[in-house]
Coordinates of N, CA and C in Angstrom, one line a residue:
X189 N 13.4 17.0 -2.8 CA 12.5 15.9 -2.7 C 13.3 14.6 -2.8
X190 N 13.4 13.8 -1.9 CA 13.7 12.5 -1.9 C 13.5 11.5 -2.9
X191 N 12.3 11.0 -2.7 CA 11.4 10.2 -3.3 C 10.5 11.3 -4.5
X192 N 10.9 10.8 -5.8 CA 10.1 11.1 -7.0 C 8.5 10.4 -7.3
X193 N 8.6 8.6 -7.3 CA 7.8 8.2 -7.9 C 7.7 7.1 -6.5
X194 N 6.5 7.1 -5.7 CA 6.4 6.0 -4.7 C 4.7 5.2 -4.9
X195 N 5.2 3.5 -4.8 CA 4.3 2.7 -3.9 C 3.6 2.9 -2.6
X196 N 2.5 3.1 -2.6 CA 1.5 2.9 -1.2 C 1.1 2.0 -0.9
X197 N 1.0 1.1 -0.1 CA 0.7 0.3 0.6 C -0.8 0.6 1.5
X198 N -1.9 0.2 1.7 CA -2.7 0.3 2.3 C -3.7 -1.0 2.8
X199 N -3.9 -0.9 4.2 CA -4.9 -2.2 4.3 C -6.1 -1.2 3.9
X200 N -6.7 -2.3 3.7 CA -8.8 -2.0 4.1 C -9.2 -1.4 5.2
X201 N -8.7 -1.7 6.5 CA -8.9 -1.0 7.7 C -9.0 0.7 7.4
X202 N -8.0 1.3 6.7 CA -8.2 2.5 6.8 C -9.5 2.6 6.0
X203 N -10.1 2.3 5.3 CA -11.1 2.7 5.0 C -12.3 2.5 5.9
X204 N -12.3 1.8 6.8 CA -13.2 1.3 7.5 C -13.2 2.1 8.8
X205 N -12.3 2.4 9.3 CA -12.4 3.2 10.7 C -12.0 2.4 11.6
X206 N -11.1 1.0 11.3 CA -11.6 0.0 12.3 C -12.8 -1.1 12.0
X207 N -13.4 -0.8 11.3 CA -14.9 -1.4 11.6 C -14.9 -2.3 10.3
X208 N -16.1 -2.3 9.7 CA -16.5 -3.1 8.5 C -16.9 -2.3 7.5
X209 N -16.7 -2.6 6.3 CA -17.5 -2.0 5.0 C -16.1 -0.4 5.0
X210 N -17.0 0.8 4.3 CA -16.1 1.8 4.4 C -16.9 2.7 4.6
X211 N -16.1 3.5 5.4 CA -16.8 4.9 6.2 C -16.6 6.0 5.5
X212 N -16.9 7.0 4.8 CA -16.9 8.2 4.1 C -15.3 8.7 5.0
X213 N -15.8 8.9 6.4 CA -15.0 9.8 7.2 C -13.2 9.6 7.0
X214 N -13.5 7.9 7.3 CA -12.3 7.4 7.0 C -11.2 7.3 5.9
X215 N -12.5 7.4 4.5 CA -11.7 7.4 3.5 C -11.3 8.6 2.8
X216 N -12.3 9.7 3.6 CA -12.0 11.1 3.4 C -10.7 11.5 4.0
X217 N -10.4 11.3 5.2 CA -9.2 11.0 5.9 C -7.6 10.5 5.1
X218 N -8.1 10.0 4.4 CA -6.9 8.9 4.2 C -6.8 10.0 2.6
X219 N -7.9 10.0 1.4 CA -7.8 10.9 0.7 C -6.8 12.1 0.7
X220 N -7.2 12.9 1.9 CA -6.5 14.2 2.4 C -5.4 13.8 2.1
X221 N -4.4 13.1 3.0 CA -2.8 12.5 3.1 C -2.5 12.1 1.7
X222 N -3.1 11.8 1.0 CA -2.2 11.2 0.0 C -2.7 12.6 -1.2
X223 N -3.6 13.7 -1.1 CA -4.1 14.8 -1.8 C -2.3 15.5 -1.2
X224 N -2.0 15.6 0.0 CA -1.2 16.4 0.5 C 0.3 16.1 -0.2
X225 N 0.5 14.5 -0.5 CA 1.6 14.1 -0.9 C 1.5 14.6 -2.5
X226 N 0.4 14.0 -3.2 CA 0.7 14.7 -4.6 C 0.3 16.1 -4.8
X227 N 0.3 16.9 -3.9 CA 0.7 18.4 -4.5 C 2.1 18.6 -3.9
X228 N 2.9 17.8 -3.9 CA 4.3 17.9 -3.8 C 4.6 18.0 -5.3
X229 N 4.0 17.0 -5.9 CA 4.6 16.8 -7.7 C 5.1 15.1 -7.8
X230 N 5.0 14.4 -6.6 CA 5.5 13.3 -6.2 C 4.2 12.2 -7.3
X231 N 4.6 11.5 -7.6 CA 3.9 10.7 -8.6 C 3.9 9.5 -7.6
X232 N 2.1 9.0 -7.5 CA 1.9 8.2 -6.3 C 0.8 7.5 -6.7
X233 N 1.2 5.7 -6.6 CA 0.9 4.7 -7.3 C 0.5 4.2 -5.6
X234 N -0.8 3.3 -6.0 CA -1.5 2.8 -4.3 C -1.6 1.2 -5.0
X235 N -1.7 0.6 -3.5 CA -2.1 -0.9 -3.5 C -3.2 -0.8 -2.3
X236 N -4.1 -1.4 -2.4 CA -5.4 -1.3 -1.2 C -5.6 -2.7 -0.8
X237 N -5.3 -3.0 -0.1 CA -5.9 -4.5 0.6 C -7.4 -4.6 0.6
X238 N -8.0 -5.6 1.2 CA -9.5 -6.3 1.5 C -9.9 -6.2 2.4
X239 N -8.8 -6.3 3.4 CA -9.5 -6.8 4.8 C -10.9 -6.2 5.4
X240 N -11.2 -5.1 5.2 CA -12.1 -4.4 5.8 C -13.6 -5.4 4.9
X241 N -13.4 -5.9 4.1 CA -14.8 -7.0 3.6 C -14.6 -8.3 3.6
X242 N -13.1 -8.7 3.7 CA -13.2 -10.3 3.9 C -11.4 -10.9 3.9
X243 N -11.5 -11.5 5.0 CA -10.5 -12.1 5.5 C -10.9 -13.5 5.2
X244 N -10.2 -13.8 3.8 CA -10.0 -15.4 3.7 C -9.4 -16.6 5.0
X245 N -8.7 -16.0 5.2 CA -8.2 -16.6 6.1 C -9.1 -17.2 7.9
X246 N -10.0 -16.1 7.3 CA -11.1 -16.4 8.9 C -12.4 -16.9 7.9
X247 N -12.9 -16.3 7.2 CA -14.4 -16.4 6.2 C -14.3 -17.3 5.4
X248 N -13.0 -17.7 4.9 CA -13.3 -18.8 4.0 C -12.5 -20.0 4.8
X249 N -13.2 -19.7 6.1 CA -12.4 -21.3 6.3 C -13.3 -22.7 5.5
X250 N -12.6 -23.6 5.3 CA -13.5 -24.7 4.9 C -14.3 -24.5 3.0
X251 N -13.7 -23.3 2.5 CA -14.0 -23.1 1.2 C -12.7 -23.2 0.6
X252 N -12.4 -23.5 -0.9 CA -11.6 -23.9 -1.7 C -10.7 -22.2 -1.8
X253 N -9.3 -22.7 -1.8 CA -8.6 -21.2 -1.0 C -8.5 -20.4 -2.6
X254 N -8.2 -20.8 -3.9 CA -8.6 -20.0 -4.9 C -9.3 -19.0 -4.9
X255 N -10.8 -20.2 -4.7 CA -12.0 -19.1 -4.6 C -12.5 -17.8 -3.5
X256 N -11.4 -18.2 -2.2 CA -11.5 -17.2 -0.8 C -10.9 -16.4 -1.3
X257 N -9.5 -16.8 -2.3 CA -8.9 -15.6 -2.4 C -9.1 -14.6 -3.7
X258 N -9.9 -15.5 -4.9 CA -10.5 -14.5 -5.6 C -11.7 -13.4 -5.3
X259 N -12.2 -13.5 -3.8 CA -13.2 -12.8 -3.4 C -12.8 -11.5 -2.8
X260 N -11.6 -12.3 -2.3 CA -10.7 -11.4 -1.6 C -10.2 -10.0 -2.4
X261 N -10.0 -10.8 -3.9 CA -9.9 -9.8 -5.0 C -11.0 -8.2 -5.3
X262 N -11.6 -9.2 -5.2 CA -13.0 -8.3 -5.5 C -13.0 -7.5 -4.4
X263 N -12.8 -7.7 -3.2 CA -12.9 -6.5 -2.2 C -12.1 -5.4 -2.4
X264 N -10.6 -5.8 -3.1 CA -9.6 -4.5 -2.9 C -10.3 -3.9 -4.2
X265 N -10.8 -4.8 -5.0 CA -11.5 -3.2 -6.1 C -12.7 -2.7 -5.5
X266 N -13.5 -2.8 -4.7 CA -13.9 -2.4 -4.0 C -13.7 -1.0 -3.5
X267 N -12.6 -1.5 -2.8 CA -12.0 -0.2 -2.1 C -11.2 0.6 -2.9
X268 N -10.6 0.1 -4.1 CA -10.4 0.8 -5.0 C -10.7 1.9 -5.6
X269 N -12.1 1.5 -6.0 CA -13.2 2.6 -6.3 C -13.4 3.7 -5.2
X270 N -13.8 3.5 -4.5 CA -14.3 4.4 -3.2 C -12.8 5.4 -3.1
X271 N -11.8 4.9 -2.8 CA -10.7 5.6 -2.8 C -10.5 6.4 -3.8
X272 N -10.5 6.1 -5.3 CA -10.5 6.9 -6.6 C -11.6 8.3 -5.9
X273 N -13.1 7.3 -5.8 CA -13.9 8.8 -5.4 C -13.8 9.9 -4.4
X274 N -13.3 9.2 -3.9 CA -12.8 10.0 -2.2 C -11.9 11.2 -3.5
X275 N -10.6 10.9 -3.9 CA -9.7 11.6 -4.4 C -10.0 12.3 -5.2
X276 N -10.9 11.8 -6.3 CA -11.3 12.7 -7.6 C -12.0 14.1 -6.3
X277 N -12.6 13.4 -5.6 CA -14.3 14.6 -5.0 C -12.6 16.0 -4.8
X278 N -11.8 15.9 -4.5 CA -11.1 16.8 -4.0 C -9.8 17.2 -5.2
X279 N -10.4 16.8 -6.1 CA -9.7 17.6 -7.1 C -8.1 16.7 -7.5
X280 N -7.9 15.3 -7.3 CA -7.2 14.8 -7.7 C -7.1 13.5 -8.7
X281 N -6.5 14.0 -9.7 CA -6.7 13.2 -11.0 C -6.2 11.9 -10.6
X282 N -6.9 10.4 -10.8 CA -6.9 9.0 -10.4 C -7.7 8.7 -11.4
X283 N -6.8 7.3 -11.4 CA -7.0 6.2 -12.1 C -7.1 4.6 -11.2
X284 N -7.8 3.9 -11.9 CA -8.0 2.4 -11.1 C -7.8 1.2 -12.6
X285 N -6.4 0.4 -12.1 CA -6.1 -0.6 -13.0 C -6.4 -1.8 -11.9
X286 N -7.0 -2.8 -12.8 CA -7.5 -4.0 -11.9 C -6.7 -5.0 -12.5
X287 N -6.2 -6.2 -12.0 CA -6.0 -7.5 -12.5 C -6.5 -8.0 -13.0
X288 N -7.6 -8.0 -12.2 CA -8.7 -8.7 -12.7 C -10.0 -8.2 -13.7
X289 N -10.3 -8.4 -14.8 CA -10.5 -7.2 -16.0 C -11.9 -7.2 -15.6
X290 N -12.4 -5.9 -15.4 CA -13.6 -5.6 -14.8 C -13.9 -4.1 -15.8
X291 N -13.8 -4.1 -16.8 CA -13.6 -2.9 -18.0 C -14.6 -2.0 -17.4
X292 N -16.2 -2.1 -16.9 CA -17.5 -1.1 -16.9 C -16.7 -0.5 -15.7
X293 N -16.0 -0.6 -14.9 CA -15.6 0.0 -14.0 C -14.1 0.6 -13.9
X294 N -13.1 -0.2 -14.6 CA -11.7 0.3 -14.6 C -11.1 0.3 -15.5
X295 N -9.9 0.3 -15.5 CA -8.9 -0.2 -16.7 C -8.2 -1.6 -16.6
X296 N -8.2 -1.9 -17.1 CA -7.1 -3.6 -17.3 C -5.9 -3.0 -16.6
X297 N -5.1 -3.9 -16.1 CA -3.6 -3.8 -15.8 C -3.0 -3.6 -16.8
X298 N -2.3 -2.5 -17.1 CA -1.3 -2.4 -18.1 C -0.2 -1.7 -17.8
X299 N 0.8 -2.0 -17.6 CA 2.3 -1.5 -17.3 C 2.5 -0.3 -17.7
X300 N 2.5 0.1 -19.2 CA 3.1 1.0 -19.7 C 2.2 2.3 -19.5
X301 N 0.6 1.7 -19.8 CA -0.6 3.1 -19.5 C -0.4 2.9 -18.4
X302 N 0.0 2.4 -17.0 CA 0.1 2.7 -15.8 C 1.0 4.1 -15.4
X303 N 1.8 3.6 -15.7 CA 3.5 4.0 -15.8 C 3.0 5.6 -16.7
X304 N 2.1 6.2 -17.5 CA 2.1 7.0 -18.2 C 0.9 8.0 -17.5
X305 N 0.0 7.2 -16.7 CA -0.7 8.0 -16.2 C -0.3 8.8 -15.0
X306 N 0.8 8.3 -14.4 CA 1.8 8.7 -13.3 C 2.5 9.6 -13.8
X307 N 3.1 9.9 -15.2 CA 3.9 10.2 -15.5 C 3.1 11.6 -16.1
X308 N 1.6 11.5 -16.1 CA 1.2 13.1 -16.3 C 0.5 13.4 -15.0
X309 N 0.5 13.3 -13.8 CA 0.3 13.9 -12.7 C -0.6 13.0 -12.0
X310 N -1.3 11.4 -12.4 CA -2.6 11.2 -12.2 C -2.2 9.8 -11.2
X311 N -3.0 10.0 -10.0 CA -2.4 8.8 -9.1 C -3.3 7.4 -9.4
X312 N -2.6 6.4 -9.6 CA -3.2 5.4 -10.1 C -3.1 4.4 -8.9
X313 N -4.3 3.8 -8.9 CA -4.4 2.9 -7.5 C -4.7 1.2 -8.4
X314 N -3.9 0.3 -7.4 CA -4.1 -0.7 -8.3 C -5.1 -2.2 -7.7
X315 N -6.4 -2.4 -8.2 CA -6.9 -3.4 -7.0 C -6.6 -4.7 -7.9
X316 N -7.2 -5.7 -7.1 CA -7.4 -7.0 -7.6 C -6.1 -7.8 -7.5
X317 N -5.0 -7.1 -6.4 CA -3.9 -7.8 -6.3 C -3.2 -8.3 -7.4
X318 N -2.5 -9.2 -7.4 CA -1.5 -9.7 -8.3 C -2.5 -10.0 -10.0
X319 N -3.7 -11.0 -9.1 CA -5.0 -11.6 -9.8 C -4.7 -12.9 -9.8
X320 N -3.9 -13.6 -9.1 CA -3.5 -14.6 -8.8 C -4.0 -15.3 -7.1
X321 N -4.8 -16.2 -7.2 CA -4.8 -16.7 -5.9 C -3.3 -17.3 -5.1
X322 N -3.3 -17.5 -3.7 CA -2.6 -17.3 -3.1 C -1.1 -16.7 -3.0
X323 N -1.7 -15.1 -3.5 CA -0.9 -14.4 -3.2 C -1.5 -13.1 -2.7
X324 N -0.6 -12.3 -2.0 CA -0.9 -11.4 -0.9 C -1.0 -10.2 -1.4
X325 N -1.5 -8.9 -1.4 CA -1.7 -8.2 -1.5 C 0.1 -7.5 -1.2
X326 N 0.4 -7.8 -0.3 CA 2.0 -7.3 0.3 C 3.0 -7.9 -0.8
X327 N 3.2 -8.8 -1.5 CA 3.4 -9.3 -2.6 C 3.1 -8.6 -3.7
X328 N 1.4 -8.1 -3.7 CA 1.4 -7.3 -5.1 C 1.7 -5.8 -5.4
X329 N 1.7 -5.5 -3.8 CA 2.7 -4.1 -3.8 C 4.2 -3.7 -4.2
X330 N 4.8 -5.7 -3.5 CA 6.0 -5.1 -4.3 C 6.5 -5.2 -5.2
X331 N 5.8 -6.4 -6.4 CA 5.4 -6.7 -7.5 C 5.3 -5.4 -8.5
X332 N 4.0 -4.4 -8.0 CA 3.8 -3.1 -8.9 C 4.7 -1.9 -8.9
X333 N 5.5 -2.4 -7.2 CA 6.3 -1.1 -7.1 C 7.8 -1.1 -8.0
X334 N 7.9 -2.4 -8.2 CA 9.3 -2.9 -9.2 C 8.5 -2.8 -10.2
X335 N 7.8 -2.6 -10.6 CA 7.3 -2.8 -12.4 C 6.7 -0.7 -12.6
X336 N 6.8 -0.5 -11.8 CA 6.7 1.2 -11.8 C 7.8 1.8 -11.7
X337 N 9.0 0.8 -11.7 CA 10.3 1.8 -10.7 C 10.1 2.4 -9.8
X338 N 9.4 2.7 -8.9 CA 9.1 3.6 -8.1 C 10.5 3.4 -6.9
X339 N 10.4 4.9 -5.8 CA 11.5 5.1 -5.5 C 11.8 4.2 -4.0
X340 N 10.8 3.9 -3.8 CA 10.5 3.1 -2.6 C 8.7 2.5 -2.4
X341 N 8.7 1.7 -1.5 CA 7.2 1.0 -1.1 C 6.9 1.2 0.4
X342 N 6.3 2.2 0.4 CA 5.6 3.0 1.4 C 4.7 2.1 2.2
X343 N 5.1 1.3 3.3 CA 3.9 0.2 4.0 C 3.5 1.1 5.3
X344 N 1.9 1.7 4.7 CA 0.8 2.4 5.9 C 0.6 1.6 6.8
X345 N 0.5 1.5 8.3 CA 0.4 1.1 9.8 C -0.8 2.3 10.1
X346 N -1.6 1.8 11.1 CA -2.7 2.3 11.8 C -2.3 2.2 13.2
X347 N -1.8 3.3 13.7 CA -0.9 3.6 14.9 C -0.2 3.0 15.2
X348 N 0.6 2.7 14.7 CA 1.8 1.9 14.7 C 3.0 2.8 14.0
X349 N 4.0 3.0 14.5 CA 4.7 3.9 14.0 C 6.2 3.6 13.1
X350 N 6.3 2.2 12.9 CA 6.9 1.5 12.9 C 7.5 0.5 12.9
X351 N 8.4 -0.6 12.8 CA 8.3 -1.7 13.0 C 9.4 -1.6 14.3
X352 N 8.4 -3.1 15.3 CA 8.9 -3.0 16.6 C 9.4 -4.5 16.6
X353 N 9.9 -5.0 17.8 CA 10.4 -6.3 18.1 C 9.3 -7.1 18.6
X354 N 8.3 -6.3 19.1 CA 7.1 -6.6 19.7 C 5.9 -5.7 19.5
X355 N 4.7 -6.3 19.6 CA 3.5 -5.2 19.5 C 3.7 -4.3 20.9
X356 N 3.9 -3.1 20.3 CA 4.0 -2.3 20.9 C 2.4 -1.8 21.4
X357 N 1.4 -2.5 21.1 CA 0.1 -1.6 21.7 C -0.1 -3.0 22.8
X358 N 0.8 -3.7 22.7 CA 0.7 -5.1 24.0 C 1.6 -5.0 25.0
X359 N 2.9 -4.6 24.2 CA 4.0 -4.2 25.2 C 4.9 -3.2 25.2
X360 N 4.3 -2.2 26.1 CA 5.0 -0.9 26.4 C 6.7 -1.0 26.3
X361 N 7.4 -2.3 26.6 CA 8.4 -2.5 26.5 C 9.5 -2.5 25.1
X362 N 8.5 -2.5 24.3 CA 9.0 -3.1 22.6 C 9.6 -2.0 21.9
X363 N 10.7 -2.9 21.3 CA 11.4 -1.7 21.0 C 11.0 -1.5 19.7
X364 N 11.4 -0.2 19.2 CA 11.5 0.2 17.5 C 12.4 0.3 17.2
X365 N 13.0 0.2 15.8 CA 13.9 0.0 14.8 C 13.7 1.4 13.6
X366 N 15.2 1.8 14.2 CA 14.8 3.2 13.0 C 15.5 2.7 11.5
X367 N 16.2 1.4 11.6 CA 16.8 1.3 10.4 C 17.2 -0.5 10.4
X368 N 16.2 -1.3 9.6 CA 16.8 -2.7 9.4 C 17.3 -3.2 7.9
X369 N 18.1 -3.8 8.1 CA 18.2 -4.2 6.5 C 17.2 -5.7 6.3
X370 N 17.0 -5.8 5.5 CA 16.0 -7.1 5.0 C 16.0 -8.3 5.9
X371 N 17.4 -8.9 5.5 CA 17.8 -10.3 6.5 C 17.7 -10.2 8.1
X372 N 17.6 -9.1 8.6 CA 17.4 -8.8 10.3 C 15.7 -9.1 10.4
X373 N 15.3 -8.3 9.1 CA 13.9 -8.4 9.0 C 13.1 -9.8 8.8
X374 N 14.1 -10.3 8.2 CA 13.0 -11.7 7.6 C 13.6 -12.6 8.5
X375 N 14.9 -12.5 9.1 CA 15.7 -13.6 9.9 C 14.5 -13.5 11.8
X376 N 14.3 -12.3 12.1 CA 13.8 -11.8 13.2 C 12.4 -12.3 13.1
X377 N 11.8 -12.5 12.0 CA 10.0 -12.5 11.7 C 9.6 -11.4 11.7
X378 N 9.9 -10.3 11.7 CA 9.2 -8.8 12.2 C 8.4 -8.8 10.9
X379 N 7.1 -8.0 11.2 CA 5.8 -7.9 10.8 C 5.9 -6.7 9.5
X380 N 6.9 -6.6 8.5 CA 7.3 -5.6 7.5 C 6.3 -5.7 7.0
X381 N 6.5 -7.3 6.2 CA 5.4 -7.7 5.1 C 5.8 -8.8 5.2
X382 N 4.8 -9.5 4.1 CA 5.0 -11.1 4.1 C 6.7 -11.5 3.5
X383 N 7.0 -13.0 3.3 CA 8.3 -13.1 3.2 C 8.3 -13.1 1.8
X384 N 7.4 -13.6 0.7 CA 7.1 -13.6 -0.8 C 7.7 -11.7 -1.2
X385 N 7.2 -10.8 -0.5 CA 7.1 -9.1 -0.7 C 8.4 -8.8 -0.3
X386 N 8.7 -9.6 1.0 CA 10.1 -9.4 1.2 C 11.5 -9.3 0.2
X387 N 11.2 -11.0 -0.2 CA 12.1 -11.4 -1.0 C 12.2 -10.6 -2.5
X388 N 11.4 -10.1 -3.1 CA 11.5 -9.6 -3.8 C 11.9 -8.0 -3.9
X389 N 11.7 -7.4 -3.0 CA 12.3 -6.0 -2.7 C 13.4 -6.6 -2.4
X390 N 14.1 -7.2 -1.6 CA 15.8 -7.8 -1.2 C 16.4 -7.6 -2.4
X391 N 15.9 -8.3 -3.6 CA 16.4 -9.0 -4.7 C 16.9 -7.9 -5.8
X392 N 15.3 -7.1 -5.6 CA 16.0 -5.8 -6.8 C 16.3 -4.4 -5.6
X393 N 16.7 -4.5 -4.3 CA 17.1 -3.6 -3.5 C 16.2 -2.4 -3.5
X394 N 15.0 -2.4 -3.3 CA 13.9 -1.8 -3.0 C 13.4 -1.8 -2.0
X395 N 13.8 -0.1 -1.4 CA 13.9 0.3 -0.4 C 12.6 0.3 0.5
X396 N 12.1 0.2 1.6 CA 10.4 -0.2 2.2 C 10.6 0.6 3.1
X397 N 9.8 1.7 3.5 CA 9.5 2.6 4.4 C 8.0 2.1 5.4
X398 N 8.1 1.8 6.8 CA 7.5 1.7 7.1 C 7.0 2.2 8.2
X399 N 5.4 3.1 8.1 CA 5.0 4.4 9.1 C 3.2 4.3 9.1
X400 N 3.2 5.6 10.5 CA 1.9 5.3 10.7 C 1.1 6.5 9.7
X401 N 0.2 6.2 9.0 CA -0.4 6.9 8.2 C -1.0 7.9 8.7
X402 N -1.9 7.7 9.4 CA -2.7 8.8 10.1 C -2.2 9.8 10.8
X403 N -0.5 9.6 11.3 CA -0.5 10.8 11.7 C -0.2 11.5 10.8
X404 N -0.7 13.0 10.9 CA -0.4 14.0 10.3 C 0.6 14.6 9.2
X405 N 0.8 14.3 8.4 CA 1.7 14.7 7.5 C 3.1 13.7 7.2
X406 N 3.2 13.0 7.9 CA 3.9 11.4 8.2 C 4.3 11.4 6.2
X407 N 3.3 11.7 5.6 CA 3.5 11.0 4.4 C 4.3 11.8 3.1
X408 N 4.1 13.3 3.6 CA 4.7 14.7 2.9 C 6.3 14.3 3.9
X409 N 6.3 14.0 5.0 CA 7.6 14.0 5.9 C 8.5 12.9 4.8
X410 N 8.0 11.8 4.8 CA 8.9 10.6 3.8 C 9.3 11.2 2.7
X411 N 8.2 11.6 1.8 CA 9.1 12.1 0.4 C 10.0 13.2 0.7
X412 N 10.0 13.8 1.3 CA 11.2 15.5 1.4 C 12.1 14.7 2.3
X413 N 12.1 13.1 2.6 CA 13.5 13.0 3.1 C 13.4 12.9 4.9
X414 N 12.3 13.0 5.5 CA 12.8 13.1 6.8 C 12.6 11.5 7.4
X415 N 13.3 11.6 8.4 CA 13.1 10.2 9.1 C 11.7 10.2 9.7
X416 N 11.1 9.2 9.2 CA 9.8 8.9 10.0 C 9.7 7.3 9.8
X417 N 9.0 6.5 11.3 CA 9.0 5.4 10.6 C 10.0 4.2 10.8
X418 N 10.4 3.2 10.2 CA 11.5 2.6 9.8 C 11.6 2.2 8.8
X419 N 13.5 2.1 8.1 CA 13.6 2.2 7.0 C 13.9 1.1 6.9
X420 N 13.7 -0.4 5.8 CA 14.3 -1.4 5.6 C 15.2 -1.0 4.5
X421 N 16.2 -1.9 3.8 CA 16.9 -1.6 2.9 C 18.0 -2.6 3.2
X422 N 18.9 -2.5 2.0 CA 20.4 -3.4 2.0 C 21.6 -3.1 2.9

């Protein structure tokens, strides 16, 4: 096994199908793949984006950007929850730490009970981002994934299979990259993650794997080591 202890990365879309709000199907879906990675033994920490209930950046135009982006918050626990349920329904032990302290429903962020509940089999998913307005969910992935040690930060794509020079669902011509190191990545603009998430995997050399989730087994392939994807790194 490659990878012992990994960060997930997830937008909102996967729970959504595409669409708005979250669809059972889709988050049953997405459940399965990460049920498949932890009966490896692989200890698997998630980050869930918003997008699928609100994009500050389109919905809060014209509202004070704190407040867009503390709503913003509230959507990834949101999806937080739903995800936990999706998981538990199938027999996998999860936990939900929030930034933002919402006790009737989660646990506080706490490093070390984080770090402990991974460390007895139980996948812990983390919403409410950093809990800091303007900052990115891609930021609080790599934020949790250095404060987990974890072995790398797993960034999920919805058919996208990797990072390209170009949108490859615009231009058949675009190429993929089986292997960049950081500065190609951030010097190029390529669409990894933002440059805040960047910089800080660069810094403590934390490795970012990036692949399409949905396909089939893509996520059992990463931990046992096989090339899927692209790999950033030093």
């Amino acid at each position: 096994m490659k990878y012992k202890r990994v960060l997930l990365k997830l937008s909102g879309e996967f729970m959504s199908g595409n669409g708005f709000g979250i669809q059972p199907e889709a988050t049953k879906a997405l459940a399965q793949e990460v049920a498949k990675a932890h009966q490896l033994g692989v200890q698997v920490a998630i980050v869930v984006g918003g997008g699928n209930f609100w994009r500050g950046a389109r919905q809060g135009v014209g509202m004070d950007r704190a407040s867009a982006d503390y709503i913003g918050m509230l959507a990834t626990i949101m999806n937080a929850l739903a995800l936990q349920d999706a998981l538990e329904f199938i027999g996998v032990p999860t936990r939900v730490q929030t930034a933002l302290t919402i006790q009737q429903v989660a646990e506080p962020y706490i490093r070390r009970r984080a770090i402990r509940h991974l460390e007895k089999g139980r996948v812990v998913i983390f919403g409410g981002g950093t809990g800091n307005p303007f900052v990115t969910t891609d930021t609080a992935a790599a934020l949790r994934g250095l404060e987990m040690n974890v072995d790398a930060v797993l960034m999920a794509k919805n058919k996208v299979d990797g990072v390209y020079n170009d949108d490859p669902r615009k231009n058949p011509e675009a190429k993929k990259f089986d292997i960049l190191t950081y500065h190609q990545a951030l010097v190029q603009g390529l669409q990894v993650m933002d440059a805040t998430a960047m910089a800080l995997c660069q810094e403590q050399n934390m490795p970012i794997v990036v692949f399409d989730m949905f396909t089939e087994g893509n996520l059992e392939k990463i931990i046992k080591g096989e090339r899927v994807g692209t790999l950033v790194h030093s």
